[in-house]
PDB file of C-alpha atoms in Angstrom:
ATOM      1  CA  UNK L   5      -7.405 -58.853  36.139  1.00  0.00           C
ATOM      2  CA  UNK L   6      -8.107 -59.576  32.231  1.00  0.00           C
ATOM      3  CA  UNK L   7     -10.052 -56.923  30.336  1.00  0.00           C
ATOM      4  CA  UNK L   8     -13.567 -57.894  28.805  1.00  0.00           C
ATOM      5  CA  UNK L   9     -13.856 -57.570  25.050  1.00  0.00           C
ATOM      6  CA  UNK L  10     -16.115 -54.393  25.975  1.00  0.00           C
ATOM      7  CA  UNK L  11     -13.849 -53.075  27.996  1.00  0.00           C
ATOM      8  CA  UNK L  12     -10.851 -53.466  25.561  1.00  0.00           C
ATOM      9  CA  UNK L  13     -12.756 -52.201  22.797  1.00  0.00           C
ATOM     10  CA  UNK L  14     -14.115 -48.913  24.588  1.00  0.00           C
ATOM     11  CA  UNK L  15      -9.925 -47.867  25.223  1.00  0.00           C
ATOM     12  CA  UNK L  16      -9.555 -47.715  21.433  1.00  0.00           C
ATOM     13  CA  UNK L  17      -9.163 -44.064  20.192  1.00  0.00           C
ATOM     14  CA  UNK L  18     -11.492 -42.757  17.514  1.00  0.00           C
ATOM     15  CA  UNK L  19      -9.468 -39.234  17.193  1.00  0.00           C
ATOM     16  CA  UNK L  20      -6.073 -38.090  17.795  1.00  0.00           C
ATOM     17  CA  UNK L  21      -4.454 -41.473  17.204  1.00  0.00           C
ATOM     18  CA  UNK L  22      -0.938 -42.447  17.214  1.00  0.00           C
ATOM     19  CA  UNK L  23      -0.604 -42.187  13.546  1.00  0.00           C
ATOM     20  CA  UNK L  24      -2.630 -38.983  13.326  1.00  0.00           C
ATOM     21  CA  UNK L  25      -0.630 -37.296  15.721  1.00  0.00           C
ATOM     22  CA  UNK L  26       2.931 -38.964  14.040  1.00  0.00           C
ATOM     23  CA  UNK L  27       1.832 -37.332  10.769  1.00  0.00           C
ATOM     24  CA  UNK L  28       0.827 -33.899  12.136  1.00  0.00           C
ATOM     25  CA  UNK L  29       3.931 -33.507  13.997  1.00  0.00           C
ATOM     26  CA  UNK L  30       5.903 -34.517  11.036  1.00  0.00           C
ATOM     27  CA  UNK L  31       3.925 -31.844   9.083  1.00  0.00           C
ATOM     28  CA  UNK L  32       4.729 -29.315  11.624  1.00  0.00           C
ATOM     29  CA  UNK L  33       8.196 -29.849  11.178  1.00  0.00           C
ATOM     30  CA  UNK L  34       8.189 -29.142   7.826  1.00  0.00           C
ATOM     31  CA  UNK L  35       6.138 -25.920   8.309  1.00  0.00           C
ATOM     32  CA  UNK L  36       2.676 -27.071   7.298  1.00  0.00           C
ATOM     33  CA  UNK L  37      -0.360 -26.883   9.573  1.00  0.00           C
ATOM     34  CA  UNK L  38      -3.314 -28.772   9.128  1.00  0.00           C
ATOM     35  CA  UNK L  39      -6.306 -28.183  11.198  1.00  0.00           C
ATOM     36  CA  UNK L  40      -7.162 -31.601  13.018  1.00  0.00           C
ATOM     37  CA  UNK L  41     -10.591 -33.235  13.506  1.00  0.00           C
ATOM     38  CA  UNK L  42     -12.492 -30.889  11.450  1.00  0.00           C
ATOM     39  CA  UNK L  43     -15.864 -31.778  10.001  1.00  0.00           C
ATOM     40  CA  UNK L  44     -16.164 -31.103   6.271  1.00  0.00           C
ATOM     41  CA  UNK L  45     -19.201 -31.642   4.842  1.00  0.00           C
ATOM     42  CA  UNK L  46     -20.967 -33.804   7.955  1.00  0.00           C
ATOM     43  CA  UNK L  47     -17.862 -35.798   7.983  1.00  0.00           C
ATOM     44  CA  UNK L  48     -15.083 -35.632  10.371  1.00  0.00           C
ATOM     45  CA  UNK L  49     -11.469 -35.781   8.907  1.00  0.00           C
ATOM     46  CA  UNK L  50      -8.245 -36.161  10.175  1.00  0.00           C
ATOM     47  CA  UNK L  51      -6.205 -32.954   8.958  1.00  0.00           C
ATOM     48  CA  UNK L  52      -8.091 -29.898   6.760  1.00  0.00           C
ATOM     49  CA  UNK L  53      -6.184 -27.520   4.512  1.00  0.00           C
ATOM     50  CA  UNK L  54      -7.005 -24.648   3.474  1.00  0.00           C
ATOM     51  CA  UNK L  55      -6.439 -25.515  -0.197  1.00  0.00           C
ATOM     52  CA  UNK L  56      -9.476 -27.639   0.073  1.00  0.00           C
ATOM     53  CA  UNK L  57      -7.527 -30.598   1.012  1.00  0.00           C
ATOM     54  CA  UNK L  58      -8.698 -33.530   3.896  1.00  0.00           C
ATOM     55  CA  UNK L  59      -6.672 -35.948   4.865  1.00  0.00           C
ATOM     56  CA  UNK L  60      -8.024 -39.422   6.383  1.00  0.00           C
ATOM     57  CA  UNK L  61      -5.857 -41.477   8.107  1.00  0.00           C
ATOM     58  CA  UNK L  62      -7.418 -45.367   8.139  1.00  0.00           C
ATOM     59  CA  UNK L  63      -6.313 -48.111  10.609  1.00  0.00           C
ATOM     60  CA  UNK L  64      -5.453 -51.453   8.817  1.00  0.00           C
ATOM     61  CA  UNK L  65      -7.336 -53.390  10.502  1.00  0.00           C
ATOM     62  CA  UNK L  66     -10.913 -51.371  10.824  1.00  0.00           C
ATOM     63  CA  UNK L  67     -10.355 -50.229   6.987  1.00  0.00           C
ATOM     64  CA  UNK L  68      -9.428 -53.479   5.166  1.00  0.00           C
ATOM     65  CA  UNK L  69      -5.988 -52.616   4.520  1.00  0.00           C
ATOM     66  CA  UNK L  70      -4.994 -55.274   1.484  1.00  0.00           C
ATOM     67  CA  UNK L  71      -1.501 -55.798   2.873  1.00  0.00           C
ATOM     68  CA  UNK L  72      -2.859 -56.239   6.863  1.00  0.00           C
ATOM     69  CA  UNK L  73      -5.986 -57.106   7.294  1.00  0.00           C
ATOM     70  CA  UNK L  74      -6.770 -59.825   9.119  1.00  0.00           C
ATOM     71  CA  UNK L  75     -10.488 -61.520   9.596  1.00  0.00           C
ATOM     72  CA  UNK L  76     -10.655 -62.443  13.419  1.00  0.00           C
ATOM     73  CA  UNK L  77     -11.602 -65.690  13.870  1.00  0.00           C
ATOM     74  CA  UNK L  78     -14.242 -64.971  16.713  1.00  0.00           C
ATOM     75  CA  UNK L  79     -17.416 -63.419  15.849  1.00  0.00           C
ATOM     76  CA  UNK L  80     -16.660 -64.062  12.176  1.00  0.00           C
ATOM     77  CA  UNK L  81     -20.452 -62.711  11.141  1.00  0.00           C
ATOM     78  CA  UNK L  82     -20.122 -59.740  13.332  1.00  0.00           C
ATOM     79  CA  UNK L  83     -16.508 -58.649  12.249  1.00  0.00           C
ATOM     80  CA  UNK L  84     -17.202 -59.091   8.356  1.00  0.00           C
ATOM     81  CA  UNK L  85     -20.379 -56.645   8.981  1.00  0.00           C
ATOM     82  CA  UNK L  86     -18.597 -54.213  10.488  1.00  0.00           C
ATOM     83  CA  UNK L  87     -15.837 -54.532   7.776  1.00  0.00           C
ATOM     84  CA  UNK L  88     -18.385 -54.479   4.730  1.00  0.00           C
ATOM     85  CA  UNK L  89     -20.125 -51.213   6.750  1.00  0.00           C
ATOM     86  CA  UNK L  90     -16.857 -49.576   7.576  1.00  0.00           C
ATOM     87  CA  UNK L  91     -15.906 -49.784   3.545  1.00  0.00           C
ATOM     88  CA  UNK L  92     -19.563 -48.863   2.395  1.00  0.00           C
ATOM     89  CA  UNK L  93     -18.879 -45.295   4.754  1.00  0.00           C
ATOM     90  CA  UNK L  94     -15.532 -44.893   3.610  1.00  0.00           C
ATOM     91  CA  UNK L  95     -16.724 -45.110   0.098  1.00  0.00           C
ATOM     92  CA  UNK L  96     -19.629 -42.764   1.032  1.00  0.00           C
ATOM     93  CA  UNK L  97     -17.442 -40.237   2.950  1.00  0.00           C
ATOM     94  CA  UNK L  98     -14.925 -40.241  -0.242  1.00  0.00           C
ATOM     95  CA  UNK L  99     -17.607 -39.444  -2.888  1.00  0.00           C
ATOM     96  CA  UNK L 100     -19.576 -36.935  -0.376  1.00  0.00           C
ATOM     97  CA  UNK L 101     -16.085 -34.653  -0.183  1.00  0.00           C
ATOM     98  CA  UNK L 102     -15.199 -35.069  -3.671  1.00  0.00           C
ATOM     99  CA  UNK L 103     -18.409 -33.858  -4.944  1.00  0.00           C
ATOM    100  CA  UNK L 104     -17.652 -30.728  -2.453  1.00  0.00           C
ATOM    101  CA  UNK L 105     -14.669 -30.023  -4.398  1.00  0.00           C
ATOM    102  CA  UNK L 106     -12.233 -31.370  -1.707  1.00  0.00           C
ATOM    103  CA  UNK L 107      -9.230 -33.408  -2.669  1.00  0.00           C
ATOM    104  CA  UNK L 108      -9.396 -36.730  -0.619  1.00  0.00           C
ATOM    105  CA  UNK L 109      -6.224 -37.978   0.917  1.00  0.00           C
ATOM    106  CA  UNK L 110      -6.549 -41.673   2.319  1.00  0.00           C
ATOM    107  CA  UNK L 111      -3.457 -42.679   4.139  1.00  0.00           C
ATOM    108  CA  UNK L 112      -2.804 -46.225   5.856  1.00  0.00           C
ATOM    109  CA  UNK L 113      -1.590 -45.895   9.431  1.00  0.00           C
ATOM    110  CA  UNK L 114       1.166 -48.741   8.179  1.00  0.00           C
ATOM    111  CA  UNK L 115       2.710 -46.338   5.687  1.00  0.00           C
ATOM    112  CA  UNK L 116       2.959 -43.278   8.650  1.00  0.00           C
ATOM    113  CA  UNK L 117       5.035 -45.543  10.171  1.00  0.00           C
ATOM    114  CA  UNK L 118       6.737 -47.346   7.781  1.00  0.00           C
ATOM    115  CA  UNK L 119       7.099 -44.974   4.832  1.00  0.00           C
ATOM    116  CA  UNK L 120       6.504 -41.083   6.615  1.00  0.00           C
ATOM    117  CA  UNK L 121       9.100 -39.287   3.819  1.00  0.00           C
ATOM    118  CA  UNK L 122       7.243 -40.895   0.986  1.00  0.00           C
ATOM    119  CA  UNK L 123       3.842 -39.758   2.927  1.00  0.00           C
ATOM    120  CA  UNK L 124       4.953 -36.348   3.065  1.00  0.00           C
ATOM    121  CA  UNK L 125       6.107 -36.433  -0.332  1.00  0.00           C
ATOM    122  CA  UNK L 126       2.623 -37.854  -1.646  1.00  0.00           C
ATOM    123  CA  UNK L 127       1.035 -34.897   0.240  1.00  0.00           C
ATOM    124  CA  UNK L 128       2.683 -32.350  -1.630  1.00  0.00           C
ATOM    125  CA  UNK L 129       1.535 -33.598  -4.994  1.00  0.00           C
ATOM    126  CA  UNK L 130      -1.649 -34.587  -6.850  1.00  0.00           C
ATOM    127  CA  UNK L 131      -3.286 -37.574  -5.530  1.00  0.00           C
ATOM    128  CA  UNK L 132      -4.109 -40.264  -8.235  1.00  0.00           C
ATOM    129  CA  UNK L 133      -7.296 -41.146  -9.117  1.00  0.00           C
ATOM    130  CA  UNK L 134      -7.532 -45.401  -8.559  1.00  0.00           C
ATOM    131  CA  UNK L 135      -4.537 -45.315  -5.832  1.00  0.00           C
ATOM    132  CA  UNK L 136      -3.663 -48.187  -3.730  1.00  0.00           C
ATOM    133  CA  UNK L 137      -4.922 -46.311  -1.260  1.00  0.00           C
ATOM    134  CA  UNK L 138      -8.783 -46.683  -2.306  1.00  0.00           C
ATOM    135  CA  UNK L 139      -8.528 -50.642  -2.570  1.00  0.00           C
ATOM    136  CA  UNK L 140      -9.765 -52.314   0.281  1.00  0.00           C
ATOM    137  CA  UNK L 141     -10.614 -55.878   2.052  1.00  0.00           C
ATOM    138  CA  UNK L 142     -14.325 -56.469   1.842  1.00  0.00           C
ATOM    139  CA  UNK L 143     -14.414 -60.244   2.263  1.00  0.00           C
ATOM    140  CA  UNK L 144     -12.105 -63.014   3.330  1.00  0.00           C
ATOM    141  CA  UNK L 145     -13.017 -66.746   2.278  1.00  0.00           C
ATOM    142  CA  UNK L 146     -10.947 -69.264   4.013  1.00  0.00           C
ATOM    143  CA  UNK L 147      -9.757 -71.717   1.298  1.00  0.00           C
ATOM    144  CA  UNK L 148      -7.784 -74.711   3.087  1.00  0.00           C
ATOM    145  CA  UNK L 149      -7.885 -74.246   7.211  1.00  0.00           C
ATOM    146  CA  UNK L 150      -5.023 -76.676   7.427  1.00  0.00           C
ATOM    147  CA  UNK L 151      -2.227 -74.494   5.608  1.00  0.00           C
ATOM    148  CA  UNK L 152      -4.293 -71.297   6.447  1.00  0.00           C
ATOM    149  CA  UNK L 153      -4.963 -70.234   2.728  1.00  0.00           C
ATOM    150  CA  UNK L 154      -7.437 -67.419   2.133  1.00  0.00           C
ATOM    151  CA  UNK L 155      -8.998 -65.335  -0.312  1.00  0.00           C
ATOM    152  CA  UNK L 156      -8.932 -61.588  -0.126  1.00  0.00           C
ATOM    153  CA  UNK L 157     -11.580 -60.058  -2.019  1.00  0.00           C
ATOM    154  CA  UNK L 158     -10.629 -56.067  -2.602  1.00  0.00           C
ATOM    155  CA  UNK L 159     -12.884 -53.450  -4.009  1.00  0.00           C
ATOM    156  CA  UNK L 160     -12.054 -49.515  -4.780  1.00  0.00           C
ATOM    157  CA  UNK L 161     -13.898 -46.933  -3.128  1.00  0.00           C
ATOM    158  CA  UNK L 162     -14.933 -45.391  -6.600  1.00  0.00           C
ATOM    159  CA  UNK L 163     -17.198 -48.536  -6.854  1.00  0.00           C
ATOM    160  CA  UNK L 164     -17.572 -50.680  -3.918  1.00  0.00           C
ATOM    161  CA  UNK L 165     -20.436 -53.147  -6.008  1.00  0.00           C
ATOM    162  CA  UNK L 166     -17.742 -54.907  -7.851  1.00  0.00           C
ATOM    163  CA  UNK L 167     -15.043 -57.014  -6.720  1.00  0.00           C
ATOM    164  CA  UNK L 168     -11.759 -55.470  -8.743  1.00  0.00           C
ATOM    165  CA  UNK L 169      -8.821 -57.828  -7.067  1.00  0.00           C
ATOM    166  CA  UNK L 170      -8.834 -61.037  -5.141  1.00  0.00           C
ATOM    167  CA  UNK L 171      -5.572 -62.075  -3.567  1.00  0.00           C
ATOM    168  CA  UNK L 172      -4.754 -65.305  -2.542  1.00  0.00           C
ATOM    169  CA  UNK L 173      -2.185 -66.744   0.201  1.00  0.00           C
ATOM    170  CA  UNK L 174      -1.675 -67.861   3.778  1.00  0.00           C
ATOM    171  CA  UNK L 175      -3.032 -65.940   6.951  1.00  0.00           C
ATOM    172  CA  UNK L 176      -0.504 -63.793   8.054  1.00  0.00           C
ATOM    173  CA  UNK L 177      -0.882 -61.654  11.759  1.00  0.00           C
ATOM    174  CA  UNK L 178       2.095 -59.659  11.518  1.00  0.00           C
ATOM    175  CA  UNK L 179       2.904 -56.680  10.588  1.00  0.00           C
TER     176      UNK L 179
END
């Protein structure tokens, strides 16, 4: 029997997701232990370290990954609003943690699966301001329905009021 959309959505994990578990296991193998699912300044972070460093693992769909976000074709208004709200929340959380003196590292889920060694190396160094991990898709505009060409409008979490980049190309649903 097919599940309803609501039943499907209710099964999506909000914590200890597969990318988070893979990252925690990889860090544990190299002797680095973070505190999972901790609240820091009212924000639930995926990992917190005593050096005032927090890690947030962002899902490509939910947080608007510039490489992998695909706008759903059904219920487009709902999903556009949901994406915008998620990006705004990401920006507020990042600003709140940074103002409180925490270093915020945001990782894309695909990076954990595709470039785990690079992710581990980046966690050993100080994150760069304006890092590509801070770019988010906030709007998708279909330019040509027959060819699937679309424009993706990106913002930086440091300033969500200004579109910083646009990417044009065909709709791609594969990772």
